Each structure stands twice: as C-alpha cells, then as structure tokens.
Amino acid sequence: RIGKKYGIEIFRLPKLHCSLNPIELSWNNLKQFVPDQSTTFRQDDVKLLIEQFMVAMDDERAMLYFHYARGIEEMYQTADAIMKKDIEQYLQSDSEETDSDDEE
C-alpha cells in the first residue's frame, strides 16, 4: 500500500524459480556469455568478461528481464485458468462425493 501511494509497483521475486525471477535470468545469461566469449578461460580473462557483462547491464536491459518474467507469469496464469476451466467439470466436490456415498 505504501508503494502504491508513491506510484511504486512492488515486484516480488519467487525464490529458486529461474523463469520467474529476473535475477536468475540475468545470472543464466552471464553464465552463457562468459564461455561464449572466452577463449583462454583464465581467471583474469573470465573476470574481465564478467565486468563487461555487468557494465552492459543498463536500465533498458534490466527491464527486459522483468518484462520477460512478467510474460512467463501471465502465461502460467493463463494455463492455470484453462486447466481449471477444462478439468473442473471432471472433478467432484467433497459434498457431491459424500452425497453419492450416502445413496449406496
């Protein structure tokens, strides 16, 4: 509520969920960037590549990670809604199950 009062959206990051956490997405890209760019794999060279990656992380690139995570979250929510709608008709509620047991 306090964030909304000042026009700030709070973005909660799920722990240990790589496709919904922008930090995990960035970390994954760093882990791909270093081997793709390194030819020597010496510690000093790897350190320089990590620094290059971090310097290139501007606001625009960081926002891309957040937008991507938001898109994945929306896809999961849509899939959940579809599954709930399509499967709900096949599920019995506890009260229906109890009623049918009483009739027997």
XYZ file of N, CA, C and O in Angstrom:
416
model
N 0.819 -1.199 0.000
C 0.000 0.000 0.000
C 0.857 1.254 0.000
O 0.508 2.228 -0.647
N 1.941 1.201 0.740
C 2.816 2.373 0.798
C 3.441 2.641 -0.571
O 3.529 3.773 -1.015
N 3.868 1.575 -1.263
C 4.452 1.738 -2.588
C 3.466 2.365 -3.565
O 3.823 3.258 -4.334
N 2.225 1.875 -3.543
C 1.207 2.424 -4.439
C 0.954 3.897 -4.169
O 0.706 4.674 -5.077
N 1.027 4.273 -2.897
C 0.823 5.666 -2.516
C 1.816 6.578 -3.237
O 1.493 7.698 -3.613
N 3.036 6.078 -3.475
C 4.081 6.864 -4.129
C 4.291 6.458 -5.595
O 5.290 6.820 -6.194
N 3.351 5.679 -6.137
C 3.434 5.282 -7.536
C 4.502 4.242 -7.820
O 5.046 4.170 -8.917
N 4.792 3.412 -6.816
C 5.817 2.373 -6.962
C 5.141 1.011 -6.967
O 4.333 0.699 -6.088
N 5.464 0.207 -7.968
C 4.940 -1.148 -8.024
C 5.949 -2.092 -7.384
O 7.122 -2.100 -7.745
N 5.490 -2.874 -6.441
C 6.346 -3.856 -5.774
C 6.330 -5.132 -6.608
O 5.275 -5.674 -6.902
N 7.493 -5.572 -6.989
C 7.629 -6.779 -7.815
C 8.285 -7.846 -6.958
O 9.455 -7.747 -6.622
N 7.526 -8.831 -6.553
C 8.049 -9.895 -5.692
C 8.752 -10.941 -6.549
O 8.238 -11.350 -7.582
N 9.925 -11.354 -6.098
C 10.714 -12.331 -6.834
C 10.593 -13.700 -6.169
O 10.947 -13.853 -5.002
N 10.091 -14.683 -6.908
C 9.987 -16.013 -6.316
C 11.370 -16.624 -6.130
O 12.239 -16.497 -6.984
N 11.562 -17.268 -5.018
C 12.855 -17.890 -4.735
C 13.019 -19.137 -5.594
O 12.074 -19.903 -5.787
N 14.226 -19.314 -6.101
C 14.618 -20.539 -6.800
C 13.748 -20.893 -7.991
O 13.607 -22.049 -8.337
N 13.128 -19.929 -8.615
C 12.335 -20.209 -9.815
C 12.945 -19.448 -10.974
O 12.734 -18.247 -11.134
N 13.728 -20.146 -11.778
C 14.565 -19.469 -12.772
C 13.784 -18.704 -13.832
O 14.240 -17.681 -14.311
N 12.615 -19.172 -14.225
C 11.918 -18.470 -15.302
C 11.051 -17.313 -14.802
O 10.587 -16.515 -15.597
N 10.825 -17.214 -13.506
C 10.020 -16.119 -12.971
C 10.846 -15.087 -12.207
O 10.302 -14.119 -11.705
N 12.142 -15.291 -12.129
C 12.991 -14.388 -11.360
C 13.989 -13.704 -12.298
O 14.880 -14.352 -12.844
N 13.846 -12.396 -12.515
C 14.738 -11.678 -13.433
C 16.215 -11.794 -13.057
O 17.070 -11.804 -13.936
N 16.520 -11.895 -11.782
C 17.917 -12.027 -11.365
C 18.469 -13.365 -11.840
O 19.602 -13.446 -12.330
N 17.665 -14.425 -11.737
C 18.097 -15.736 -12.223
C 18.286 -15.720 -13.735
O 19.196 -16.356 -14.262
N 17.421 -14.999 -14.446
C 17.561 -14.886 -15.904
C 18.869 -14.195 -16.265
O 19.589 -14.626 -17.182
N 19.185 -13.132 -15.539
C 20.432 -12.415 -15.788
C 21.638 -13.308 -15.485
O 22.608 -13.341 -16.250
N 21.575 -13.994 -14.376
C 22.660 -14.902 -13.979
C 22.867 -15.970 -15.051
O 23.986 -16.288 -15.429
N 21.788 -16.514 -15.583
C 21.881 -17.517 -16.636
C 22.547 -16.931 -17.888
O 23.397 -17.577 -18.507
N 22.183 -15.709 -18.242
C 22.795 -15.077 -19.421
C 24.283 -14.818 -19.206
O 25.083 -14.946 -20.133
N 24.654 -14.453 -17.990
C 26.073 -14.271 -17.678
C 26.823 -15.593 -17.837
O 27.909 -15.632 -18.422
N 26.215 -16.674 -17.344
C 26.862 -17.992 -17.453
C 26.983 -18.452 -18.906
O 27.860 -19.239 -19.230
N 26.121 -17.950 -19.780
C 26.245 -18.256 -21.206
C 27.248 -17.328 -21.883
O 27.978 -17.746 -22.788
N 27.270 -16.077 -21.468
C 28.126 -15.067 -22.075
C 29.608 -15.404 -21.904
O 30.379 -15.329 -22.862
N 30.003 -15.767 -20.691
C 31.425 -15.995 -20.404
C 32.004 -17.117 -21.274
O 33.012 -16.895 -21.962
N 31.421 -18.304 -21.315
C 32.021 -19.343 -22.166
C 31.962 -19.017 -23.660
O 32.849 -19.404 -24.421
N 30.902 -18.297 -24.065
C 30.794 -17.926 -25.481
C 31.895 -16.951 -25.897
O 32.364 -16.985 -27.027
N 32.313 -16.078 -24.993
C 33.288 -15.037 -25.314
C 34.728 -15.409 -24.956
O 35.668 -14.824 -25.484
N 34.890 -16.348 -24.051
C 36.234 -16.665 -23.564
C 36.924 -17.681 -24.474
O 36.312 -18.646 -24.916
N 38.184 -17.434 -24.728
C 38.981 -18.394 -25.499
C 40.056 -19.038 -24.635
O 40.530 -20.125 -24.930
N 40.421 -18.357 -23.553
C 41.507 -18.867 -22.707
C 40.994 -19.494 -21.405
O 41.627 -20.369 -20.855
N 39.853 -19.016 -20.910
C 39.278 -19.464 -19.647
C 40.218 -19.234 -18.461
O 40.112 -19.901 -17.442
N 41.122 -18.305 -18.608
C 41.967 -17.913 -17.478
C 41.145 -17.043 -16.545
O 40.258 -16.301 -16.972
N 41.468 -17.107 -15.269
C 40.692 -16.399 -14.263
C 40.622 -14.894 -14.535
O 39.556 -14.292 -14.419
N 41.721 -14.291 -14.915
C 41.724 -12.847 -15.200
C 40.825 -12.504 -16.383
O 40.125 -11.493 -16.372
N 40.865 -13.356 -17.424
C 40.028 -13.124 -18.602
C 38.544 -13.285 -18.261
O 37.699 -12.506 -18.718
N 38.227 -14.285 -17.455
C 36.839 -14.506 -17.043
C 36.347 -13.317 -16.220
O 35.225 -12.832 -16.410
N 37.194 -12.812 -15.340
C 36.824 -11.649 -14.529
C 36.515 -10.446 -15.421
O 35.542 -9.730 -15.199
N 37.335 -10.222 -16.448
C 37.087 -9.110 -17.369
C 35.768 -9.284 -18.120
O 35.027 -8.320 -18.319
N 35.465 -10.501 -18.524
C 34.210 -10.760 -19.231
C 33.003 -10.514 -18.319
O 31.991 -9.953 -18.752
N 33.118 -10.915 -17.070
C 32.036 -10.669 -16.114
C 31.837 -9.166 -15.938
O 30.696 -8.676 -15.935
N 32.921 -8.431 -15.839
C 32.829 -6.970 -15.708
C 32.184 -6.351 -16.949
O 31.366 -5.443 -16.841
N 32.546 -6.848 -18.148
C 31.934 -6.347 -19.385
C 30.426 -6.581 -19.363
O 29.642 -5.709 -19.740
N 30.029 -7.757 -18.948
C 28.610 -8.097 -18.893
C 27.875 -7.171 -17.921
O 26.800 -6.653 -18.227
N 28.485 -6.938 -16.762
C 27.850 -6.108 -15.744
C 27.762 -4.646 -16.187
O 26.755 -3.987 -15.936
N 28.795 -4.146 -16.851
C 28.774 -2.760 -17.336
C 27.683 -2.583 -18.390
O 27.025 -1.537 -18.454
N 27.457 -3.596 -19.196
C 26.440 -3.519 -20.247
C 25.018 -3.619 -19.682
O 24.054 -3.406 -20.405
N 24.883 -3.946 -18.403
C 23.566 -4.095 -17.781
C 23.001 -2.717 -17.435
O 23.136 -2.224 -16.325
N 22.373 -2.109 -18.402
C 21.756 -0.814 -18.173
C 20.281 -1.005 -17.795
O 19.790 -2.122 -17.709
N 19.588 0.100 -17.562
C 18.177 0.036 -17.162
C 17.327 -0.677 -18.210
O 16.436 -1.455 -17.874
N 17.609 -0.406 -19.462
C 16.809 -0.993 -20.542
C 16.942 -2.518 -20.559
O 15.943 -3.234 -20.659
N 18.157 -3.009 -20.458
C 18.375 -4.458 -20.464
C 17.757 -5.101 -19.221
O 17.135 -6.158 -19.301
N 17.918 -4.457 -18.070
C 17.330 -4.990 -16.837
C 15.810 -5.069 -16.956
O 15.204 -6.061 -16.525
N 15.195 -4.061 -17.541
C 13.734 -4.074 -17.711
C 13.291 -5.213 -18.616
O 12.214 -5.776 -18.431
N 14.117 -5.564 -19.592
C 13.774 -6.698 -20.456
C 13.629 -7.981 -19.657
O 12.742 -8.795 -19.923
N 14.508 -8.172 -18.663
C 14.396 -9.358 -17.809
C 13.079 -9.350 -17.035
O 12.409 -10.373 -16.908
N 12.709 -8.186 -16.514
C 11.461 -8.085 -15.759
C 10.252 -8.304 -16.664
O 9.304 -8.996 -16.281
N 10.267 -7.735 -17.867
C 9.149 -7.931 -18.801
C 9.040 -9.387 -19.222
O 7.932 -9.923 -19.347
N 10.167 -10.017 -19.439
C 10.150 -11.435 -19.818
C 9.547 -12.273 -18.688
O 8.688 -13.133 -18.925
N 9.977 -12.027 -17.448
C 9.452 -12.767 -16.298
C 7.953 -12.525 -16.146
O 7.191 -13.453 -15.859
N 7.523 -11.292 -16.350
C 6.096 -10.979 -16.261
C 5.314 -11.740 -17.336
O 4.224 -12.259 -17.091
N 5.865 -11.838 -18.548
C 5.208 -12.588 -19.620
C 5.085 -14.068 -19.283
O 4.048 -14.694 -19.552
N 6.124 -14.638 -18.695
C 6.071 -16.039 -18.287
C 5.009 -16.228 -17.202
O 4.234 -17.189 -17.234
N 4.962 -15.305 -16.257
C 3.958 -15.386 -15.189
C 2.547 -15.342 -15.771
O 1.677 -16.124 -15.381
N 2.314 -14.451 -16.724
C 0.998 -14.360 -17.362
C 0.663 -15.633 -18.124
O -0.485 -16.088 -18.112
N 1.660 -16.231 -18.774
C 1.440 -17.485 -19.483
C 1.029 -18.585 -18.506
O 0.099 -19.353 -18.765
N 1.707 -18.663 -17.357
C 1.348 -19.656 -16.332
C -0.069 -19.416 -15.817
O -0.841 -20.358 -15.629
N -0.433 -18.160 -15.597
C -1.777 -17.850 -15.108
C -2.838 -18.227 -16.132
O -3.891 -18.761 -15.774
N -2.565 -17.971 -17.399
C -3.496 -18.350 -18.459
C -3.653 -19.863 -18.522
O -4.774 -20.381 -18.619
N -2.538 -20.575 -18.451
C -2.590 -22.036 -18.476
C -3.365 -22.573 -17.271
O -4.167 -23.506 -17.411
N -3.164 -21.977 -16.099
C -3.912 -22.393 -14.911
C -5.411 -22.185 -15.101
O -6.217 -23.036 -14.731
N -5.785 -21.044 -15.671
C -7.200 -20.751 -15.886
C -7.817 -21.746 -16.872
O -8.936 -22.228 -16.662
N -7.094 -22.061 -17.927
C -7.590 -23.031 -18.910
C -7.747 -24.399 -18.266
O -8.763 -25.072 -18.435
N -6.737 -24.807 -17.515
C -6.802 -26.118 -16.861
C -7.960 -26.169 -15.862
O -8.683 -27.154 -15.796
N -8.128 -25.108 -15.105
C -9.206 -25.083 -14.115
C -10.556 -25.196 -14.818
O -11.430 -25.958 -14.394
N -10.728 -24.452 -15.912
C -11.999 -24.463 -16.637
C -12.254 -25.833 -17.268
O -13.348 -26.375 -17.172
N -11.245 -26.423 -17.886
C -11.422 -27.677 -18.602
C -11.492 -28.892 -17.682
O -12.151 -29.871 -17.994
N -10.821 -28.836 -16.544
C -10.761 -30.006 -15.668
C -11.817 -29.955 -14.576
O -12.270 -30.984 -14.105
N -12.259 -28.776 -14.209
C -13.199 -28.632 -13.102
C -14.453 -29.459 -13.300
O -14.999 -30.024 -12.356
N -14.903 -29.587 -14.534
C -16.119 -30.348 -14.796
C -15.965 -31.835 -14.477
O -16.941 -32.528 -14.238
N -14.728 -32.321 -14.454
C -14.490 -33.733 -14.181
C -14.224 -34.020 -12.702
O -14.153 -35.176 -12.296
N -14.053 -32.978 -11.936
C -13.762 -33.139 -10.512
C -15.045 -33.036 -9.705
O -15.890 -32.201 -9.965
N -15.185 -33.910 -8.718
C -16.327 -33.832 -7.827
C -15.922 -33.063 -6.588
O -14.807 -33.217 -6.093
N -16.835 -32.294 -6.092
C -16.552 -31.619 -4.836
C -16.739 -32.624 -3.711
O -17.341 -33.682 -3.881
N -16.249 -32.308 -2.547
C -16.380 -33.203 -1.396
C -17.840 -33.456 -1.058
O -18.222 -34.558 -0.686
N -18.695 -32.451 -1.203
C -20.108 -32.622 -0.858
C -20.802 -33.561 -1.848
O -21.627 -34.370 -1.463
N -20.474 -33.477 -3.132
C -21.062 -34.387 -4.118
C -20.631 -35.814 -3.852
O -21.406 -36.744 -3.971
N -19.381 -35.994 -3.471
C -18.847 -37.323 -3.213
C -19.523 -37.930 -1.995
O -19.896 -39.103 -1.983
N -19.753 -37.155 -0.961
C -20.403 -37.626 0.259
C -21.859 -37.994 -0.026
O -22.354 -39.011 0.441
N -22.569 -37.183 -0.832
C -23.945 -37.457 -1.171
C -24.093 -38.775 -1.926
O -24.968 -39.558 -1.635
N -23.200 -39.038 -2.874
C -23.289 -40.272 -3.653
C -22.941 -41.485 -2.800
O -23.483 -42.558 -2.991
N -22.059 -41.322 -1.806
C -21.718 -42.425 -0.902
C -22.906 -42.760 -0.003
O -23.132 -43.926 0.321
N -23.671 -41.741 0.402
C -24.820 -41.960 1.280
C -25.935 -42.710 0.584
O -26.680 -43.473 1.204
N -26.068 -42.514 -0.743
C -27.135 -43.150 -1.506
C -26.920 -44.636 -1.644
O -27.849 -45.394 -1.809
N -25.696 -45.102 -1.578
C -25.408 -46.518 -1.792
C -25.710 -47.295 -0.604
O -26.282 -47.668 0.134
